[in-house]
């Protein structure tokens, strides 16, 4: 059967590869992406596997790649983005060695450059601080008295008298340095305390922020000079300086020496600047070269790691000469796998080619449905509810149309549909460019672009039928109602409203959709309500019958033919005889009762309420008809209804007991020891193991029966949400027009022009925001619920698991998300 | 007023052409069954939707209740002149 009808047939294969060819073969299979490998070594610890050293190598390379990437990001260098065609293949062993060497070299270079630049920068900072100390202490030493007190002045002679007198005078020493401004004040206090006030501290702030120091960001610093007397104090002061992280610089007191030193420092600063610039250039060059290759390296390392992880799943065989692996492959892809293995063997020039062996198994294979970009959106919707069991009928095929259609029944408005179509068309036409945006909410809308397009197209059609364009109707074919009143009646003020009688006013049926006159009518909602409610029930019943019929397909495929008679027939009879009959009554009432008929019992006054008829049918009740009317719509309805109800009631014990009795009759006499054969394919509902006790079977079936019977009623009523949402949508649209847009028409001439322009802005924002976005999301959600619960509960098992093939595309995508 | 033959015939044949005819003429290819399913479902749903709307109006049980203003407006723009008298 076709692609989407049910999931694909899967085969369990064993692969025999030579160890030399293993790497290349797995690389080829990874490119193809059609095998899901099974872990044959899952009891083995990760550290004891065969290829653990290779995985470690890969980890080391990955770490290096990450480090280089970090350095690139720090320097704001962009990496070129690789398109799908430019992606490199997994590296072969020769390339691996080259790659490792390159990565190591680049990483070491970067490390070296970082440490060099750190020390260069520290040096540079010191030079600058020294320079500022020398410049800022000009003021301190220029005053004469300080010069006299200066103890650092070189002694002129060894004149003992001079020495003595100098000692008697008390030699003032000083300490010059740089400290952070915020610390200066407590520094000053500390010095004051330890020197007991015998210290003279001058400071001069450095203008502008200084270079980053240990804090990492620029800070305010200040130059200080502390004058004091005595050697002990000097030691204490030096200790305090160390404690406050103040840098002490040797500063000569004489002006000449200072000038020399300044010149010297300036020269060294220039030299350092040149060296720093050159090393920055060098670093830039290294990083740019690395940036060109980094994208390819990342991909190659990721692919390598994935291959070795997969190789770890393989088992060496008894002889040790080849590796055995197991995996699931879709049957259609078996030739592809063969070719990939052949290519792998050729690349690695192995003498013995790898081969593949299909083995049969009782295990449930994974579920895989091949989808294209159109159907993948719908398949995702279904898979979100539950992955289909293996080879179960796939509801996504029908969801392609029923989902947008039921959405459209709730959303029917041509104007809003055009907005949806425009949005979806934009997303589809610009598919390629938009595919690379990774922002989450956008990807959700982008992934559903075909769904949105179909929803818009169907909404256009239902909008045409509901005759609703932004709450206005279009009159294409001419209304079928004509005015029956004459001028005097119309002008008469005492009757604000005039009702048209169908017999007189209605001369034709509007061919496509709702007659445009209803938009102007005061009792529009009464008419639309009856129409939309009946419409919802009709579609609901058909949708549910379709769902029940799907279960037959499942029964036939799983060869449970007895279930067709024991489960399907009573279910569909119950649904058809009760709710199908109600749908028939709706069509019958539409066709027979009209205002033109001569028979009084067929006039509108006598038209019975279908709901009342249905309730009386179920309860075998009767209702007194009005004068001239009949209770029933046609001859023999009484009899038919009784028969239907009785047969439907018989269906209930049929559903309840049929299957358990059948299982009891066909189950062979059980031996006491239960066999632990793997449960046959089939989920909780339909596949009971042979070991289940009969009480379980009865209870299960009772639950199913009660669930089904109640669900026929509740789900049928649930479809009335189609009516409810469509009513809400139409009313909201009308409110927006009447309360927002109409205000713009109250003005005339140029003011009117501007008023309409502004009001249109408000109206369109509200329309798109409330009616398209919010109502759209709401209708989407309700349609999804209708499909998941009302439709799929009739036949869907959903007990499968997804097929997750080993594919490089998936590996790279997952890596890109992290 | 009752069912008129022309619209019913037209729309039934239209959706039959889309659903059945379209399915027959879809070109052979990997997606043939998908396209056939889509066409048939579309035709079925759309035809049923149109039919419900048509049948709901062909024998109306109530008529529209218009304000006098509305009657005067449609007399003008829809060419439905009010009778003299």
Tab-separated table of C-alpha atoms in Angstrom, chain A residues 1-2 372 374-375 397-398 401 405 458 461-462 465-466 475 479 481-488 490-493 495-500 502 506-507 509 511-518 520-523 527 531 535 538-539 542 587 590-591 593-594 604, chain B residues 1-4 7-8 10-11 14-15 30-31 33-35 37-75 77-78 80-85:
chain	number	residue	atom	x	y	z
A	1	UNK	CA	0.000	0.000	0.000
A	2	UNK	CA	0.983	3.634	-0.199
A	372	UNK	CA	7.828	14.558	2.911
A	374	UNK	CA	4.059	18.392	3.398
A	375	UNK	CA	2.948	15.355	5.327
A	397	UNK	CA	-3.196	10.350	5.933
A	398	UNK	CA	-6.767	11.500	6.537
A	401	UNK	CA	-7.628	17.029	4.928
A	405	UNK	CA	-11.445	21.190	7.143
A	458	UNK	CA	-10.418	25.558	3.470
A	461	UNK	CA	-14.199	27.903	1.115
A	462	UNK	CA	-16.173	27.744	4.350
A	465	UNK	CA	-20.359	29.163	2.182
A	466	UNK	CA	-21.001	31.015	5.467
A	475	UNK	CA	-24.147	39.180	-2.871
A	479	UNK	CA	-30.622	37.259	-2.882
A	481	UNK	CA	-35.638	36.846	-0.701
A	482	UNK	CA	-37.723	39.728	-1.991
A	483	UNK	CA	-39.552	42.391	-0.140
A	484	UNK	CA	-43.208	41.545	0.359
A	485	UNK	CA	-44.362	44.768	1.984
A	486	UNK	CA	-45.609	47.916	0.329
A	487	UNK	CA	-44.391	51.433	0.856
A	488	UNK	CA	-46.845	52.512	3.532
A	490	UNK	CA	-42.334	50.236	5.379
A	491	UNK	CA	-42.597	53.914	6.193
A	492	UNK	CA	-44.822	53.292	9.184
A	493	UNK	CA	-42.880	54.140	12.340
A	495	UNK	CA	-43.230	48.712	13.410
A	496	UNK	CA	-39.444	48.978	13.542
A	497	UNK	CA	-38.960	45.467	12.241
A	498	UNK	CA	-40.707	43.565	9.512
A	499	UNK	CA	-40.434	39.827	9.182
A	500	UNK	CA	-40.462	38.216	5.795
A	502	UNK	CA	-40.849	32.396	3.372
A	506	UNK	CA	-38.571	33.469	-0.774
A	507	UNK	CA	-38.507	32.791	-4.489
A	509	UNK	CA	-32.531	29.234	-2.911
A	511	UNK	CA	-26.987	28.592	-4.781
A	512	UNK	CA	-23.685	28.938	-2.960
A	513	UNK	CA	-23.838	29.424	0.735
A	514	UNK	CA	-25.931	31.492	3.088
A	515	UNK	CA	-28.182	34.101	1.527
A	516	UNK	CA	-26.691	37.570	1.961
A	517	UNK	CA	-29.938	38.939	3.351
A	518	UNK	CA	-29.345	37.121	6.612
A	520	UNK	CA	-28.862	42.306	7.630
A	521	UNK	CA	-31.451	40.386	9.575
A	522	UNK	CA	-32.147	40.790	13.231
A	523	UNK	CA	-32.851	37.096	13.748
A	527	UNK	CA	-31.317	30.730	11.544
A	531	UNK	CA	-28.035	25.394	10.442
A	535	UNK	CA	-24.051	20.749	10.339
A	538	UNK	CA	-23.755	15.639	10.645
A	539	UNK	CA	-20.011	16.023	10.280
A	542	UNK	CA	-19.678	10.920	9.694
A	587	UNK	CA	-31.932	15.719	6.273
A	590	UNK	CA	-34.807	19.882	5.779
A	591	UNK	CA	-36.387	18.295	2.774
A	593	UNK	CA	-41.205	20.801	5.955
A	594	UNK	CA	-41.703	24.040	4.078
A	604	UNK	CA	-43.228	25.223	9.591
B	1	UNK	CA	-38.645	27.516	-2.365
B	2	UNK	CA	-37.431	23.983	-2.768
B	3	UNK	CA	-34.535	22.492	-4.564
B	4	UNK	CA	-33.626	23.800	-7.962
B	7	UNK	CA	-27.229	24.241	-8.608
B	8	UNK	CA	-27.505	20.729	-7.241
B	10	UNK	CA	-23.673	21.679	-10.975
B	11	UNK	CA	-22.082	21.309	-7.580
B	14	UNK	CA	-18.147	19.686	-9.803
B	15	UNK	CA	-17.076	17.876	-6.681
B	30	UNK	CA	5.337	7.865	-5.403
B	31	UNK	CA	2.696	10.261	-4.089
B	33	UNK	CA	-2.175	7.450	-3.437
B	34	UNK	CA	-1.683	10.404	-1.152
B	35	UNK	CA	-2.980	12.795	-3.804
B	37	UNK	CA	-6.868	10.345	-0.936
B	38	UNK	CA	-6.563	14.100	-0.553
B	39	UNK	CA	-8.699	14.809	-3.606
B	40	UNK	CA	-11.445	12.409	-2.603
B	41	UNK	CA	-11.589	13.619	0.987
B	42	UNK	CA	-11.617	17.251	-0.125
B	43	UNK	CA	-14.372	16.631	-2.617
B	44	UNK	CA	-16.443	14.677	-0.100
B	45	UNK	CA	-16.133	17.192	2.720
B	46	UNK	CA	-16.691	20.252	0.564
B	47	UNK	CA	-19.673	18.758	-1.240
B	48	UNK	CA	-21.322	17.703	2.009
B	49	UNK	CA	-20.740	21.143	3.474
B	50	UNK	CA	-22.313	22.839	0.481
B	51	UNK	CA	-25.199	20.371	0.493
B	52	UNK	CA	-25.996	21.010	4.161
B	53	UNK	CA	-26.043	24.730	3.563
B	54	UNK	CA	-28.232	24.375	0.480
B	55	UNK	CA	-30.676	22.005	2.109
B	56	UNK	CA	-30.949	24.218	5.183
B	57	UNK	CA	-32.119	27.045	2.971
B	58	UNK	CA	-34.216	25.358	0.377
B	59	UNK	CA	-37.237	25.031	2.637
B	60	UNK	CA	-36.829	27.835	5.114
B	61	UNK	CA	-39.076	27.679	8.157
B	62	UNK	CA	-38.485	31.272	9.209
B	63	UNK	CA	-37.699	34.425	7.289
B	64	UNK	CA	-35.332	37.273	8.027
B	65	UNK	CA	-36.541	40.052	10.307
B	66	UNK	CA	-35.305	43.274	8.803
B	67	UNK	CA	-35.368	46.760	10.156
B	68	UNK	CA	-37.191	49.285	7.984
B	69	UNK	CA	-33.902	50.956	7.262
B	70	UNK	CA	-32.473	47.728	5.944
B	71	UNK	CA	-35.473	47.194	3.699
B	72	UNK	CA	-35.074	50.668	2.278
B	73	UNK	CA	-31.356	50.127	1.694
B	74	UNK	CA	-31.736	46.848	-0.135
B	75	UNK	CA	-34.596	48.251	-2.147
B	77	UNK	CA	-28.877	48.633	-3.900
B	78	UNK	CA	-30.231	45.178	-4.625
B	80	UNK	CA	-35.699	45.085	-5.010
B	81	UNK	CA	-38.162	47.935	-5.305
B	82	UNK	CA	-40.805	48.292	-2.645
B	83	UNK	CA	-44.288	47.755	-3.944
B	84	UNK	CA	-46.517	50.784	-4.224
B	85	UNK	CA	-49.360	51.208	-1.852
